[in-house]
Short mmCIF file of C-alpha atoms in Angstrom, two decimals:
data_model
loop_
_atom_site.label_atom_id
_atom_site.label_comp_id
_atom_site.label_asym_id
_atom_site.label_seq_id
_atom_site.Cartn_x
_atom_site.Cartn_y
_atom_site.Cartn_z
CA MET D 1 86.91 24.17 -30.75
CA GLY D 2 86.42 20.77 -32.20
CA LEU D 3 83.92 18.44 -33.73
CA PRO D 4 81.15 17.30 -31.39
CA LYS D 5 81.13 13.76 -30.11
CA LYS D 6 78.48 11.77 -31.92
CA GLY D 7 75.25 11.72 -29.95
CA GLU D 8 76.46 14.21 -27.31
CA PHE D 9 73.93 16.95 -28.12
CA ASP D 10 71.02 15.40 -29.94
CA MET D 11 68.32 15.12 -27.31
CA ILE D 12 66.18 18.17 -28.09
CA LYS D 13 65.08 19.22 -31.52
CA GLY D 14 64.57 22.84 -32.45
CA HIS D 15 62.35 24.26 -35.15
CA ILE D 16 64.76 26.04 -37.47
CA HIS D 17 63.53 28.62 -39.94
CA SER D 18 66.87 29.07 -41.70
CA ILE D 19 70.62 29.32 -41.23
CA GLU D 20 72.89 32.03 -42.60
CA THR D 21 76.52 30.99 -42.85
CA CYS D 22 78.15 34.41 -43.34
CA GLY D 23 76.41 36.89 -41.06
CA THR D 24 78.26 40.17 -40.57
CA VAL D 25 75.77 42.30 -38.58
CA ASP D 26 74.69 39.84 -35.88
CA GLY D 27 77.59 40.14 -33.45
CA PRO D 28 81.37 40.44 -33.69
CA GLY D 29 83.26 38.85 -36.56
CA LEU D 30 81.85 36.47 -39.13
CA ARG D 31 78.76 34.79 -37.67
CA TYR D 32 76.88 31.57 -38.18
CA VAL D 33 73.30 32.78 -37.68
CA ILE D 34 70.51 30.40 -36.73
CA PHE D 35 66.97 31.74 -37.16
CA LEU D 36 64.55 29.90 -34.88
CA GLN D 37 60.90 29.59 -35.76
CA GLY D 38 58.17 31.23 -33.68
CA CYS D 39 57.47 34.67 -32.24
CA PRO D 40 54.53 35.93 -30.16
CA MET D 41 54.94 39.56 -31.22
CA ARG D 42 53.55 41.03 -34.41
CA CYS D 43 55.90 43.91 -35.03
CA GLN D 44 54.72 46.30 -37.73
CA TYR D 45 58.22 46.52 -39.23
CA CYS D 46 59.33 42.91 -38.72
CA HIS D 47 62.18 41.80 -40.98
CA ASN D 48 61.17 38.12 -40.64
CA PRO D 49 57.37 37.74 -40.44
CA ASP D 50 57.74 34.28 -41.93
CA THR D 51 59.31 33.23 -38.59
CA TRP D 52 56.19 34.09 -36.54
CA GLU D 53 54.39 30.74 -36.69
CA PRO D 54 55.69 28.38 -33.97
CA GLY D 55 56.16 24.65 -34.40
CA ILE D 56 56.97 24.71 -38.10
CA GLY D 57 60.29 24.86 -39.91
CA GLU D 58 62.86 22.12 -40.14
CA GLU D 59 63.30 20.10 -36.96
CA MET D 60 66.98 19.71 -36.12
CA THR D 61 69.12 18.51 -33.27
CA VAL D 62 71.95 20.73 -32.03
CA GLU D 63 74.43 18.66 -34.02
CA GLU D 64 72.36 18.97 -37.18
CA ALA D 65 71.94 22.73 -36.74
CA LEU D 66 75.71 23.14 -36.30
CA SER D 67 76.87 20.77 -39.07
CA LYS D 68 77.70 23.57 -41.54
CA PHE D 69 79.32 25.59 -38.75
CA TYR D 70 81.80 22.81 -37.98
CA SER D 71 82.49 22.09 -41.64
CA ASN D 72 83.55 25.77 -42.04
CA LEU D 73 85.08 26.31 -38.61
CA ALA D 74 88.17 28.17 -39.87
CA PHE D 75 85.97 31.02 -41.14
CA TYR D 76 84.43 31.64 -37.70
CA LYS D 77 87.62 31.85 -35.58
CA ASN D 78 87.03 35.59 -34.90
CA GLY D 79 83.25 35.29 -34.89
CA GLY D 80 80.86 32.73 -33.54
CA VAL D 81 77.22 31.72 -33.47
CA THR D 82 74.21 34.03 -33.16
CA VAL D 83 70.70 32.76 -32.53
CA THR D 84 67.81 34.98 -33.55
CA GLY D 85 64.37 34.47 -35.00
CA GLY D 86 61.51 34.88 -34.53
CA GLU D 87 62.01 34.89 -30.82
CA PRO D 88 64.72 32.39 -29.81
CA MET D 89 63.61 32.21 -26.18
CA MET D 90 60.38 30.52 -27.34
CA GLN D 91 62.63 27.46 -27.76
CA LEU D 92 64.51 27.92 -24.50
CA ASP D 93 65.44 24.25 -23.96
CA PHE D 94 66.92 23.93 -27.46
CA LEU D 95 68.70 27.27 -27.11
CA LEU D 96 70.16 26.25 -23.75
CA GLU D 97 71.45 22.95 -25.13
CA LEU D 98 72.91 24.70 -28.19
CA PHE D 99 74.71 27.42 -26.23
CA THR D 100 75.92 24.95 -23.59
CA LYS D 101 77.54 22.88 -26.32
CA LEU D 102 79.11 25.93 -27.97
CA HIS D 103 80.35 27.31 -24.66
CA LYS D 104 82.11 24.00 -23.91
CA GLU D 105 83.81 24.32 -27.30
CA GLY D 106 84.95 27.91 -26.66
CA VAL D 107 82.70 29.35 -29.38
CA HIS D 108 81.43 32.94 -28.94
CA THR D 109 77.64 32.92 -28.49
CA CYS D 110 75.24 35.77 -29.17
CA LEU D 111 71.54 35.86 -28.32
CA ASP D 112 69.39 38.27 -30.34
CA THR D 113 66.13 38.51 -28.36
CA SER D 114 63.32 40.86 -27.47
CA GLY D 115 63.07 39.29 -24.01
CA ILE D 116 59.28 38.92 -24.43
CA MET D 117 59.34 35.34 -23.10
CA PHE D 118 60.88 36.28 -19.74
CA GLN D 119 58.81 35.32 -16.69
CA PRO D 120 59.68 34.64 -13.04
CA ASN D 121 59.03 30.89 -13.43
CA ILE D 122 61.87 30.48 -15.98
CA LYS D 123 64.57 32.43 -14.11
CA GLU D 124 66.56 29.26 -13.35
CA LYS D 125 66.78 28.35 -17.05
CA VAL D 126 67.50 31.95 -18.00
CA ASP D 127 70.34 32.02 -15.47
CA LYS D 128 71.80 28.86 -17.03
CA LEU D 129 71.43 30.37 -20.50
CA LEU D 130 73.13 33.63 -19.50
CA GLU D 131 76.07 31.64 -18.06
CA VAL D 132 76.80 30.28 -21.56
CA THR D 133 75.93 33.47 -23.49
CA ASP D 134 78.71 35.89 -24.37
CA LEU D 135 76.59 38.68 -25.85
CA VAL D 136 72.90 39.61 -25.64
CA MET D 137 71.43 41.93 -28.24
CA LEU D 138 68.23 43.01 -26.50
CA ASP D 139 65.73 44.42 -28.97
CA ILE D 140 63.48 46.86 -27.10
CA LYS D 141 60.97 48.04 -29.69
CA HIS D 142 59.70 51.07 -27.73
CA ILE D 143 60.16 52.23 -24.14
CA ASP D 144 56.61 53.64 -23.90
CA ASN D 145 54.23 50.75 -23.15
CA GLU D 146 51.29 52.08 -25.17
CA LYS D 147 53.43 52.78 -28.22
CA HIS D 148 55.04 49.35 -27.78
CA LYS D 149 51.57 47.76 -27.91
CA GLU D 150 50.80 49.71 -31.09
CA LEU D 151 54.04 48.51 -32.70
CA THR D 152 54.02 44.87 -31.56
CA ALA D 153 50.53 43.98 -30.26
CA HIS D 154 52.18 43.26 -26.86
CA SER D 155 53.11 45.09 -23.70
CA ASN D 156 56.78 45.81 -23.06
CA GLU D 157 56.46 44.77 -19.39
CA ARG D 158 58.20 41.38 -19.74
CA ILE D 159 60.87 42.90 -21.97
CA LEU D 160 61.72 45.60 -19.44
CA ASP D 161 61.59 43.01 -16.64
CA PHE D 162 64.15 40.95 -18.58
CA ALA D 163 66.34 44.02 -19.13
CA LYS D 164 66.22 44.82 -15.42
CA TYR D 165 66.89 41.19 -14.44
CA PHE D 166 69.74 40.95 -16.93
CA ASP D 167 71.22 44.21 -15.66
CA GLU D 168 71.18 42.92 -12.07
#
């Protein structure tokens, strides 16, 4: 792990809701947790409803989002970076750039997602993302489709498709 080269990962900007520097429940070890803005679901028991609205939040490059991570690198040697939200796969290009950078640095990456954004037309990007993702925490709200709709206002079809694709 080392400091990024200036300008190496600053092409895409993500909409960041917030960053937690000492996460302990979002993957193994001490985690740097990035909450991305935007989520299509409307879960009745959502912990972060303020992350629902897409396109708002602080715009940051990968380097900007990771600045506090690198300034406290010694604390994360047995942990890593978790990206959650909202729904992080709503910002797939930013997420892919972020995890690609971290993977090159040997940093453990964790994706906390519902999988709701999965569709056949993004499989190539999802494959690239999974290559640089060490852990996926897949949040299936309910296995029964009708009850899932009641809980989230969305079908669980894409989520289960992602789980099946990921399993394969």
